[in-house]
Structures are given as C-alpha cells and as structure tokens.
Short mmCIF file of C-alpha atoms and ligand atoms in Angstrom, two decimals:
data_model
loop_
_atom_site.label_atom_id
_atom_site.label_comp_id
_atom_site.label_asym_id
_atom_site.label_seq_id
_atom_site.Cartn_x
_atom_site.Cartn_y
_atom_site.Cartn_z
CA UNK A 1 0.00 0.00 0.00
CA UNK A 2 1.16 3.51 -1.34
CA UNK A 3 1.33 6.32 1.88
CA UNK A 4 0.24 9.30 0.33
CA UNK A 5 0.22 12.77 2.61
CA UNK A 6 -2.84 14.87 2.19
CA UNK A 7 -1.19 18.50 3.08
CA UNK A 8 0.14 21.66 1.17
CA UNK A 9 2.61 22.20 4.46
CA UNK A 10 6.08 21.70 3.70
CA UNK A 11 7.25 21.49 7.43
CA UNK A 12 4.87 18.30 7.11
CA UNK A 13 6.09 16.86 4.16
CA UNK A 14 9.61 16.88 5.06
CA UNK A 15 8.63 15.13 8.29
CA UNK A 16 6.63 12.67 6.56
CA UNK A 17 9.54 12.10 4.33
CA UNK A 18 12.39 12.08 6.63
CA UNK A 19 10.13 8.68 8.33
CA UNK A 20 10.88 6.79 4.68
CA UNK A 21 7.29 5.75 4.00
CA UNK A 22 6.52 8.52 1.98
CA UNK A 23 5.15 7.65 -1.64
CA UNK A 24 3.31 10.76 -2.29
CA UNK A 25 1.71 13.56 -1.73
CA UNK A 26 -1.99 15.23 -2.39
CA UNK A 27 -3.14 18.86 -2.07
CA UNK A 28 -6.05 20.25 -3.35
CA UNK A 29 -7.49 24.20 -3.39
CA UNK A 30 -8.46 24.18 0.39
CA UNK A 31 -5.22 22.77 1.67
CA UNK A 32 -3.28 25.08 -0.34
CA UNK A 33 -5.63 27.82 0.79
CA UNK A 34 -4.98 26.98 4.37
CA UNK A 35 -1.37 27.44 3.77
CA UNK A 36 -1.67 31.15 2.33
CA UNK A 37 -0.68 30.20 -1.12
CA UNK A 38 -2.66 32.45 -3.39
CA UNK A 39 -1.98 33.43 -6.66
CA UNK A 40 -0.96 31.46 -9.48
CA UNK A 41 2.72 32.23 -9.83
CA UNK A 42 3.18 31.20 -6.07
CA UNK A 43 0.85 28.13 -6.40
CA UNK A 44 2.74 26.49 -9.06
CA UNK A 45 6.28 26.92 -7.30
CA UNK A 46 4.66 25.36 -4.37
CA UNK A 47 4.06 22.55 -6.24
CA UNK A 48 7.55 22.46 -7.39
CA UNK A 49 8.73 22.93 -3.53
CA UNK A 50 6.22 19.88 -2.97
CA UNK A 51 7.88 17.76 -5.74
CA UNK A 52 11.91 18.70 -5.13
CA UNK A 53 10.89 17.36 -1.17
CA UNK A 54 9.44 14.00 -1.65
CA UNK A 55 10.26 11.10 -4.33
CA UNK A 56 6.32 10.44 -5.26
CA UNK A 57 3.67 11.42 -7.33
CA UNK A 58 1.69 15.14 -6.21
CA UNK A 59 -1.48 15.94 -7.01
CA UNK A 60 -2.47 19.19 -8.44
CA UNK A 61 -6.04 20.05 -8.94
CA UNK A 62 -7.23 22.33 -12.02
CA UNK A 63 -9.65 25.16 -10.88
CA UNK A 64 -11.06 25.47 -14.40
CA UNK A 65 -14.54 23.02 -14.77
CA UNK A 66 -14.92 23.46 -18.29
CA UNK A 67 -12.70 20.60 -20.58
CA UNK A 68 -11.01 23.42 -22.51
CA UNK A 69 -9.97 24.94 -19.04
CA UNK A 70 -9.02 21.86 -17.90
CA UNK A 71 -6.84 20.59 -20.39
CA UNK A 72 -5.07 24.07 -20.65
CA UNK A 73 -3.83 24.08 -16.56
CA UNK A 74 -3.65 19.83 -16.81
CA UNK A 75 -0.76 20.47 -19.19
CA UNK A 76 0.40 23.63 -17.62
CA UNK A 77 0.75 21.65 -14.50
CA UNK A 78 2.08 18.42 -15.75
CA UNK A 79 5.22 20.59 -17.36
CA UNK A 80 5.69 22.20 -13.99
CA UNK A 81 7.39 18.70 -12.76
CA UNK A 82 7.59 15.12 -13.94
CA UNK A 83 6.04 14.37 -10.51
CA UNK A 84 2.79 15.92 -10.82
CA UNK A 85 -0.62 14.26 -11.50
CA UNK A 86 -3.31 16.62 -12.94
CA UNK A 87 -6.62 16.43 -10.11
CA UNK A 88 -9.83 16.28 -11.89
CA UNK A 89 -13.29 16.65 -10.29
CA UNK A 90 -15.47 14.13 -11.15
CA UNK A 91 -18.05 15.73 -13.30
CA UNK A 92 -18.82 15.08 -16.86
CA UNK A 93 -16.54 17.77 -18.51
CA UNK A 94 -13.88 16.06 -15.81
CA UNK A 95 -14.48 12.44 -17.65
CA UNK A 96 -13.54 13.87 -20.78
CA UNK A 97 -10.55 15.71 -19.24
CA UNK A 98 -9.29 12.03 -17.81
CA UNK A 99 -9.84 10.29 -21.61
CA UNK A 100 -7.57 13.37 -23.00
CA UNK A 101 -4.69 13.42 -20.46
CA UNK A 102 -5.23 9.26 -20.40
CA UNK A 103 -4.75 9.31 -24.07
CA UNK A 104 -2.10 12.27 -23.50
CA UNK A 105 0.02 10.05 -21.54
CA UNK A 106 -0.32 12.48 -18.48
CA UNK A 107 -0.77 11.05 -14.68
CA UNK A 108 -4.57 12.26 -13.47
CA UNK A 109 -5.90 11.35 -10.20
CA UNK A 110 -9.97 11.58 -10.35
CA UNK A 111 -11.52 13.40 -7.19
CA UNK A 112 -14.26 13.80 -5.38
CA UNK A 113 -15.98 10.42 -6.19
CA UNK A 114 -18.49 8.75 -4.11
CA UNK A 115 -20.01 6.42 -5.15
CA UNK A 116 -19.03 2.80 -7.67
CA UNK A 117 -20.66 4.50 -10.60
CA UNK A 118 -18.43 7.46 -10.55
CA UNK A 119 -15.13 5.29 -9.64
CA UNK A 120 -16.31 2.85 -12.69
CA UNK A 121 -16.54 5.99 -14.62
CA UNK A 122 -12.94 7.23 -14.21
CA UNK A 123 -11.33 3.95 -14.60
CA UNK A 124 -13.04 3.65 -18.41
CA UNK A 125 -12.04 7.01 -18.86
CA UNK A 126 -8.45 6.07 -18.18
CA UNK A 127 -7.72 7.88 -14.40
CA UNK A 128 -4.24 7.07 -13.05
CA UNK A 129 -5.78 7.12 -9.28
CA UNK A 130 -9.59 7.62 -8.62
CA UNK A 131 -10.22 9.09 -5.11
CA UNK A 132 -12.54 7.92 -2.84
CA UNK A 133 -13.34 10.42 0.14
CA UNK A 134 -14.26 8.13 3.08
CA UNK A 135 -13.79 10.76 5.80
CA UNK A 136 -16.43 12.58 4.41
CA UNK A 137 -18.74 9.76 2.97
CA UNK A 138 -18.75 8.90 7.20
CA UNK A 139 -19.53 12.55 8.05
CA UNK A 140 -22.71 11.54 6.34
CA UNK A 141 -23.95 8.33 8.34
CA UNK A 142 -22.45 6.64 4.83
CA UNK A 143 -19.61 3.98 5.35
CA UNK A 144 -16.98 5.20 3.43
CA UNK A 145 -15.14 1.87 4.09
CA UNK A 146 -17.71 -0.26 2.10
CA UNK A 147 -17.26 2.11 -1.06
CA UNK A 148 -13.27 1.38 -1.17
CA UNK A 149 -14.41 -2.96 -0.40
CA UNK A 150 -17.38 -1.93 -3.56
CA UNK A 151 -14.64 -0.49 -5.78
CA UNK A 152 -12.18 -2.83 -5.19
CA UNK A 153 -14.51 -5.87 -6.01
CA UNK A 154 -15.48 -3.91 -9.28
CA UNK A 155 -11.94 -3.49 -10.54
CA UNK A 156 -10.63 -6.73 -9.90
CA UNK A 157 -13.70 -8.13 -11.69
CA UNK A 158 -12.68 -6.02 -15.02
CA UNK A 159 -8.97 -5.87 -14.62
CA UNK A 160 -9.27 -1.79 -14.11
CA UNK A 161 -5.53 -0.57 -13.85
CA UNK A 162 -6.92 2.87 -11.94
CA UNK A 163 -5.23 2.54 -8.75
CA UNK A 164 -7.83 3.19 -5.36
CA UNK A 165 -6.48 6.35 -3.46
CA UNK A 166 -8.52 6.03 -0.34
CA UNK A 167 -8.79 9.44 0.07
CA UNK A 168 -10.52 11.49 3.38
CA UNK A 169 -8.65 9.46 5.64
CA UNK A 170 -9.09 11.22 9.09
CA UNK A 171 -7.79 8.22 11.79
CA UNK A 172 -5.16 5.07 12.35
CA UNK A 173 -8.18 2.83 11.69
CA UNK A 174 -9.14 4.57 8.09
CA UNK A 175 -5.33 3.14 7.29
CA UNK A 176 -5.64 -0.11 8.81
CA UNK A 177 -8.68 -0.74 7.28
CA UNK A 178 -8.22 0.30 3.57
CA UNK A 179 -5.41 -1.97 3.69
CA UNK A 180 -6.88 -5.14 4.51
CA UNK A 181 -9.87 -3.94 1.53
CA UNK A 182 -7.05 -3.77 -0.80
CA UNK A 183 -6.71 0.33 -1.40
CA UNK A 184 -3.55 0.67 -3.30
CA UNK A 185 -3.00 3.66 -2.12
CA UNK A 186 -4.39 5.74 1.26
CA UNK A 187 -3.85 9.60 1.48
CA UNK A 188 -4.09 11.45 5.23
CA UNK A 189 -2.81 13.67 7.23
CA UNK A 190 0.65 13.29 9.11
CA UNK A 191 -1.21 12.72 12.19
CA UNK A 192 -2.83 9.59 11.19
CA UNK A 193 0.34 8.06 9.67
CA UNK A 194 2.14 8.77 12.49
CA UNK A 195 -0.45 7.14 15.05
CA UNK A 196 0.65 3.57 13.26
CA UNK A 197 3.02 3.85 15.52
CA UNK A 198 1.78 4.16 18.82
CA UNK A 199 1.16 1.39 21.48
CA UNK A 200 1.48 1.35 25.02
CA UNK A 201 2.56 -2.06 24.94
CA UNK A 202 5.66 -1.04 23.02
CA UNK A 203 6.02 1.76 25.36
CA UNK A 204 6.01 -0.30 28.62
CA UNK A 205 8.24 -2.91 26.83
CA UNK A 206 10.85 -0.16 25.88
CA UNK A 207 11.30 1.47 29.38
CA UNK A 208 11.29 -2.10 31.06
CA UNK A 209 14.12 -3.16 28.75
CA UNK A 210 15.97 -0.37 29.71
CA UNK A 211 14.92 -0.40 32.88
CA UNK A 212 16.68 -3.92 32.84
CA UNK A 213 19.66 -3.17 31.02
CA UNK A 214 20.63 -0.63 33.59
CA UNK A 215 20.37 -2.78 36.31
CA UNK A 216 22.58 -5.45 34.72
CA UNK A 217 25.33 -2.63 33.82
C1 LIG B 301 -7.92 14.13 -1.49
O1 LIG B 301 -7.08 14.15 -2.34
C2 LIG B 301 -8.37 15.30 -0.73
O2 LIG B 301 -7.34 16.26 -0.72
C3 LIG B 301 -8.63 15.01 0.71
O3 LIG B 301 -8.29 13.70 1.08
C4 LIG B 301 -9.86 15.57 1.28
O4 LIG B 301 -9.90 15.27 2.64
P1 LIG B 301 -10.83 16.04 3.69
O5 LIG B 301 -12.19 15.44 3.63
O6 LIG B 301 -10.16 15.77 5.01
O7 LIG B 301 -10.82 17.49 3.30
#
C-alpha cells in the first residue's frame, strides 16, 4: 500500500519524508488555501517545492470546470514537474478531461468520487488514481469503508488498472482498514500516519528493557 500525505505544508512533508514511507503527496485548493498560497505564480512553485521534497507522485487540482480549461492548466501543471498528476473533479466535462490526459500520456488522479458508478466511470475514462473520500462519505452516516471494499470488487472483476487512493482518511483505523480492503494507495494527514506507531505495549516494553539493562550494567 502507497502512503500518500494529504497537506500543502512543507514542514509536514519533510517530516513525513524524513520517516521513509513517503510515496506521495496530495493537495487540493483548500489545503493550499490553508497554507496562504494564493496566486498562481506562487501556487505552481509550491508545487515544485512539494515535488523537489518528496520522491512520489503530487497531485495538483485544475480550478477550471470546463474541458477546454481543464486541459489548458492539466498540461500547464504536468510541465511544472515530472512528478505531478493533474486532479480532476469528477463531473462530466472532468471524464472527458481524464480520456484526454489518459490518451495524452499524463498522470490524473480523479476526485471527489463517491459512489461505484463514478469510480467505474474514471477507470473507463483512463484515471491514473480515482479518489474515494471516506472521511467525508462517514460525516454523512455513509460507510466510506464499504465504497473502497465496492470499488475494489469492481476493478478486480474487469482488470481496471486505476489505482484506489482512499482518500478522506481522518484516523489510524481509516489506514488499517483500507489496507486489509485492498486500497492501493491511502492519502491522510501526518497525524494519522504517524499514530501507526503508537502502542502502550511497546512503550512499557521499551522502558522495562531499559529499565533492565541498567540494572545489569
Ligand atoms: C484528497 O485528495 C483530498 O485532498 C482530501 O483527502 C480531502 O480530505 P478532507 O475530507 O479531510 O478534506
């Protein structure tokens, strides 16, 4: 399973990276927002700050939701950095957008999806990733877990290369639990990656070890 960070922060990203199980990284117009990255100039050298920190794919969403639009920043983006995937919504001038960049050879990653009709969608339209938003689906009494176990059973059946970017993690569990459905790929913050690692158990082992090793020194 791919660990993708879902942030625009640098500080973040380079922590993320410096742990070594860093395969990617996804932004999208709120994150970067949250970060104070306005303008265009300054939002496509982030993106190149993003790319020159980690090894992995980052997503870049286009703003545009018309196909012309889209294609016009996809391509602007994708020569930015051989790193960068072009983020399409998933709306019908978006499906067309993901059959030209498919087509085009260029790396998309289809957003906003929930539901299996919409992930069956971008995978015939040729999406690199299609992106799930479980966090969200579960803010609405939905269960985003049983769309990622839905989409997985529909790709497998047809052979779909589109790669499942569980995306809307929020929590340890989210991670845990898209792995054993098969996601090939989770996206979430740095506080949810970095929760794999906690357990008391290891805690109270460590200090008793140490504990031990003093006494015998
Ligand atoms: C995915 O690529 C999105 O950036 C993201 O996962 C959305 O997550 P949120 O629901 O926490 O905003």
């Amino acid at each position: 399973m791919k660990f993708f960070i879902d942030t625009a922060n640098l500080d973040q990203i380079r922590e993320a990276q410096t742990l070594g199980v860093l395969d990617g990284v996804t932004t999208n117009p709120s994150l970067m927002a949250k970060e104070g990255i306005t303008g265009e100039k300054n939002i496509l050298k982030h993106y190149v700050d993003i790319c020159n920190i980690v090894d992995g794919d980052v997503s870049a969403e286009v703003i545009a939701v018309d196909l012309k639009g889209m294609i016009k920043e996809g391509e602007a983006l994708a020569n930015l950095h051989p790193q960068i995937v072009v983020k399409i919504p998933m709306i019908e001038e978006g499906v067309k957008a993901l059959n030209y960049f498919s087509d085009a050879g260029i790396k998309t990653n289809c957003t906003l999806v929930f539901s299996v009709g919409q992930a069956l969608l971008a995978a015939k339209a040729g999406a690199t990733y299609v992106s799930p938003f479980i966090g969200r689906l579960d803010d609405n009494s939905t269960d985003g877990l049983t769309l990622i176990e839905e989409i997985r059973l529909v790709y497998d059946n047809y052979a779909f290369e589109t790669e499942i970017l569980a995306a809307s993690v929020r929590h340890t569990m989210h991670i845990v639990n898209c792995a054993k459905l098969g996601a090939d790929v989770m996206t979430g913050p740095l506080s949810a990656i970095k929760g794999l690692l906690k357990h008391p158990l290891t805690d109270i082992g460590l200090a008793q070890f140490l504990a031990d090793h003093k006494k015998g020194n």
